[in-house]
C-alpha cells in the first residue's frame, strides 16, 4: 500500500547545498527544481538572471507548494554571484559536458564545506564565465545519441548522487 506524506519514514534533513540555476527561465523547470530541491534537502536555490518568472501559476502547480519552503534568491549579475560563491568558500561543481568534465560518480564532496551545484540554461547550458570558476565539472554518462537531458532530470540525478 502506498504511504502518505505523513506516513513515510524518511529522515528530514538539509544538506549544505546551494543549487545555482544559470539563466533558467522555463516556468515548469523552475517549479520542478523547487520540488526536487525540497525532496533532496537543498539548503538554498540561487537563480541567476534578470526577469526570472518566480510567481506565475505554472511554477506553483509544478512545485506543489515547495517554493514556499525552499529558501531562494535572484542574483541578476554573474560577477556578483561569482563574488558571493568565492567569498563564502563554496566547492563549486558544474553539471555540464565539457572537454575536461569527469563522470558524476567521480565527484568529490569535501566535508565541512558548502557545495554549489551549478546547472545551466535550457538553451545554452552553463556560461563560460561560471565554468571557469568551478572546482569540478561533472557530467552524467549517457548511452544514446543525444548528448543532453532536461535540466530538472539532470539536477535530480546529480542531487541523488551528491546526497547519497
JSON list of N, CA, C and O in Angstrom, two decimals, residues 9-29:
[
{"chain": "A", "resi": 9, "resn": "UNK", "atom": "N", "xyz": [8.76, 7.14, 6.24]},
{"chain": "A", "resi": 9, "resn": "UNK", "atom": "CA", "xyz": [9.76, 7.07, 7.31]},
{"chain": "A", "resi": 9, "resn": "UNK", "atom": "C", "xyz": [11.06, 7.78, 6.96]},
{"chain": "A", "resi": 9, "resn": "UNK", "atom": "O", "xyz": [12.09, 7.56, 7.60]},
{"chain": "A", "resi": 10, "resn": "UNK", "atom": "N", "xyz": [11.05, 8.61, 5.93]},
{"chain": "A", "resi": 10, "resn": "UNK", "atom": "CA", "xyz": [12.27, 9.29, 5.52]},
{"chain": "A", "resi": 10, "resn": "UNK", "atom": "C", "xyz": [12.71, 10.29, 6.57]},
{"chain": "A", "resi": 10, "resn": "UNK", "atom": "O", "xyz": [11.91, 11.03, 7.13]},
{"chain": "A", "resi": 11, "resn": "UNK", "atom": "N", "xyz": [14.00, 10.31, 6.81]},
{"chain": "A", "resi": 11, "resn": "UNK", "atom": "CA", "xyz": [14.58, 11.28, 7.75]},
{"chain": "A", "resi": 11, "resn": "UNK", "atom": "C", "xyz": [14.56, 12.66, 7.12]},
{"chain": "A", "resi": 11, "resn": "UNK", "atom": "O", "xyz": [14.94, 12.84, 5.96]},
{"chain": "A", "resi": 12, "resn": "UNK", "atom": "N", "xyz": [14.10, 13.65, 7.85]},
{"chain": "A", "resi": 12, "resn": "UNK", "atom": "CA", "xyz": [14.12, 15.03, 7.37]},
{"chain": "A", "resi": 12, "resn": "UNK", "atom": "C", "xyz": [15.54, 15.56, 7.57]},
{"chain": "A", "resi": 12, "resn": "UNK", "atom": "O", "xyz": [16.10, 15.45, 8.65]},
{"chain": "A", "resi": 13, "resn": "UNK", "atom": "N", "xyz": [16.11, 16.11, 6.49]},
{"chain": "A", "resi": 13, "resn": "UNK", "atom": "CA", "xyz": [17.50, 16.52, 6.55]},
{"chain": "A", "resi": 13, "resn": "UNK", "atom": "C", "xyz": [17.73, 17.63, 5.53]},
{"chain": "A", "resi": 13, "resn": "UNK", "atom": "O", "xyz": [17.15, 17.63, 4.46]},
{"chain": "A", "resi": 14, "resn": "UNK", "atom": "N", "xyz": [18.59, 18.57, 5.89]},
{"chain": "A", "resi": 14, "resn": "UNK", "atom": "CA", "xyz": [19.01, 19.60, 4.96]},
{"chain": "A", "resi": 14, "resn": "UNK", "atom": "C", "xyz": [20.52, 19.48, 4.76]},
{"chain": "A", "resi": 14, "resn": "UNK", "atom": "O", "xyz": [21.27, 19.31, 5.73]},
{"chain": "A", "resi": 15, "resn": "UNK", "atom": "N", "xyz": [20.95, 19.56, 3.51]},
{"chain": "A", "resi": 15, "resn": "UNK", "atom": "CA", "xyz": [22.37, 19.46, 3.18]},
{"chain": "A", "resi": 15, "resn": "UNK", "atom": "C", "xyz": [22.91, 20.85, 2.86]},
{"chain": "A", "resi": 15, "resn": "UNK", "atom": "O", "xyz": [22.17, 21.71, 2.40]},
{"chain": "A", "resi": 16, "resn": "UNK", "atom": "N", "xyz": [24.20, 21.09, 3.07]},
{"chain": "A", "resi": 16, "resn": "UNK", "atom": "CA", "xyz": [24.79, 22.39, 2.77]},
{"chain": "A", "resi": 16, "resn": "UNK", "atom": "C", "xyz": [25.03, 22.55, 1.26]},
{"chain": "A", "resi": 16, "resn": "UNK", "atom": "O", "xyz": [26.15, 22.71, 0.78]},
{"chain": "A", "resi": 17, "resn": "UNK", "atom": "N", "xyz": [23.92, 22.45, 0.52]},
{"chain": "A", "resi": 17, "resn": "UNK", "atom": "CA", "xyz": [23.97, 22.53, -0.94]},
{"chain": "A", "resi": 17, "resn": "UNK", "atom": "C", "xyz": [23.16, 23.72, -1.40]},
{"chain": "A", "resi": 17, "resn": "UNK", "atom": "O", "xyz": [22.01, 23.90, -0.99]},
{"chain": "A", "resi": 18, "resn": "UNK", "atom": "N", "xyz": [23.76, 24.52, -2.26]},
{"chain": "A", "resi": 18, "resn": "UNK", "atom": "CA", "xyz": [23.06, 25.60, -2.95]},
{"chain": "A", "resi": 18, "resn": "UNK", "atom": "C", "xyz": [22.98, 25.23, -4.41]},
{"chain": "A", "resi": 18, "resn": "UNK", "atom": "O", "xyz": [24.01, 24.92, -5.03]},
{"chain": "A", "resi": 19, "resn": "UNK", "atom": "N", "xyz": [21.78, 25.21, -4.94]},
{"chain": "A", "resi": 19, "resn": "UNK", "atom": "CA", "xyz": [21.58, 24.93, -6.37]},
{"chain": "A", "resi": 19, "resn": "UNK", "atom": "C", "xyz": [21.63, 26.26, -7.10]},
{"chain": "A", "resi": 19, "resn": "UNK", "atom": "O", "xyz": [20.83, 27.16, -6.82]},
{"chain": "A", "resi": 20, "resn": "UNK", "atom": "N", "xyz": [22.58, 26.41, -8.01]},
{"chain": "A", "resi": 20, "resn": "UNK", "atom": "CA", "xyz": [22.75, 27.64, -8.78]},
{"chain": "A", "resi": 20, "resn": "UNK", "atom": "C", "xyz": [22.21, 27.40, -10.19]},
{"chain": "A", "resi": 20, "resn": "UNK", "atom": "O", "xyz": [22.71, 26.54, -10.91]},
{"chain": "A", "resi": 21, "resn": "UNK", "atom": "N", "xyz": [21.18, 28.15, -10.54]},
{"chain": "A", "resi": 21, "resn": "UNK", "atom": "CA", "xyz": [20.48, 27.98, -11.82]},
{"chain": "A", "resi": 21, "resn": "UNK", "atom": "C", "xyz": [20.88, 29.12, -12.75]},
{"chain": "A", "resi": 21, "resn": "UNK", "atom": "O", "xyz": [20.44, 30.26, -12.58]},
{"chain": "A", "resi": 22, "resn": "UNK", "atom": "N", "xyz": [21.72, 28.81, -13.72]},
{"chain": "A", "resi": 22, "resn": "UNK", "atom": "CA", "xyz": [22.27, 29.80, -14.64]},
{"chain": "A", "resi": 22, "resn": "UNK", "atom": "C", "xyz": [21.28, 30.09, -15.77]},
{"chain": "A", "resi": 22, "resn": "UNK", "atom": "O", "xyz": [21.18, 29.33, -16.73]},
{"chain": "A", "resi": 23, "resn": "UNK", "atom": "N", "xyz": [20.52, 31.16, -15.62]},
{"chain": "A", "resi": 23, "resn": "UNK", "atom": "CA", "xyz": [19.58, 31.62, -16.65]},
{"chain": "A", "resi": 23, "resn": "UNK", "atom": "C", "xyz": [18.55, 30.56, -17.04]},
{"chain": "A", "resi": 23, "resn": "UNK", "atom": "O", "xyz": [18.32, 30.32, -18.22]},
{"chain": "A", "resi": 24, "resn": "UNK", "atom": "N", "xyz": [17.94, 29.96, -16.06]},
{"chain": "A", "resi": 24, "resn": "UNK", "atom": "CA", "xyz": [16.85, 29.01, -16.30]},
{"chain": "A", "resi": 24, "resn": "UNK", "atom": "C", "xyz": [15.54, 29.80, -16.22]},
{"chain": "A", "resi": 24, "resn": "UNK", "atom": "O", "xyz": [15.25, 30.42, -15.20]},
{"chain": "A", "resi": 25, "resn": "UNK", "atom": "N", "xyz": [14.77, 29.76, -17.32]},
{"chain": "A", "resi": 25, "resn": "UNK", "atom": "CA", "xyz": [13.58, 30.59, -17.41]},
{"chain": "A", "resi": 25, "resn": "UNK", "atom": "C", "xyz": [12.28, 29.81, -17.61]},
{"chain": "A", "resi": 25, "resn": "UNK", "atom": "O", "xyz": [11.21, 30.36, -17.42]},
{"chain": "A", "resi": 26, "resn": "UNK", "atom": "N", "xyz": [12.33, 28.56, -18.03]},
{"chain": "A", "resi": 26, "resn": "UNK", "atom": "CA", "xyz": [11.09, 27.83, -18.29]},
{"chain": "A", "resi": 26, "resn": "UNK", "atom": "C", "xyz": [10.37, 27.59, -16.97]},
{"chain": "A", "resi": 26, "resn": "UNK", "atom": "O", "xyz": [10.93, 26.99, -16.04]},
{"chain": "A", "resi": 27, "resn": "UNK", "atom": "N", "xyz": [9.15, 28.05, -16.87]},
{"chain": "A", "resi": 27, "resn": "UNK", "atom": "CA", "xyz": [8.42, 28.02, -15.62]},
{"chain": "A", "resi": 27, "resn": "UNK", "atom": "C", "xyz": [8.23, 26.61, -15.07]},
{"chain": "A", "resi": 27, "resn": "UNK", "atom": "O", "xyz": [8.33, 26.39, -13.86]},
{"chain": "A", "resi": 28, "resn": "UNK", "atom": "N", "xyz": [7.96, 25.65, -15.94]},
{"chain": "A", "resi": 28, "resn": "UNK", "atom": "CA", "xyz": [7.79, 24.27, -15.46]},
{"chain": "A", "resi": 28, "resn": "UNK", "atom": "C", "xyz": [9.09, 23.74, -14.87]},
{"chain": "A", "resi": 28, "resn": "UNK", "atom": "O", "xyz": [9.07, 23.03, -13.87]},
{"chain": "A", "resi": 29, "resn": "UNK", "atom": "N", "xyz": [10.22, 24.09, -15.46]},
{"chain": "A", "resi": 29, "resn": "UNK", "atom": "CA", "xyz": [11.51, 23.67, -14.92]},
{"chain": "A", "resi": 29, "resn": "UNK", "atom": "C", "xyz": [11.77, 24.33, -13.57]},
{"chain": "A", "resi": 29, "resn": "UNK", "atom": "O", "xyz": [12.25, 23.68, -12.64]}
]
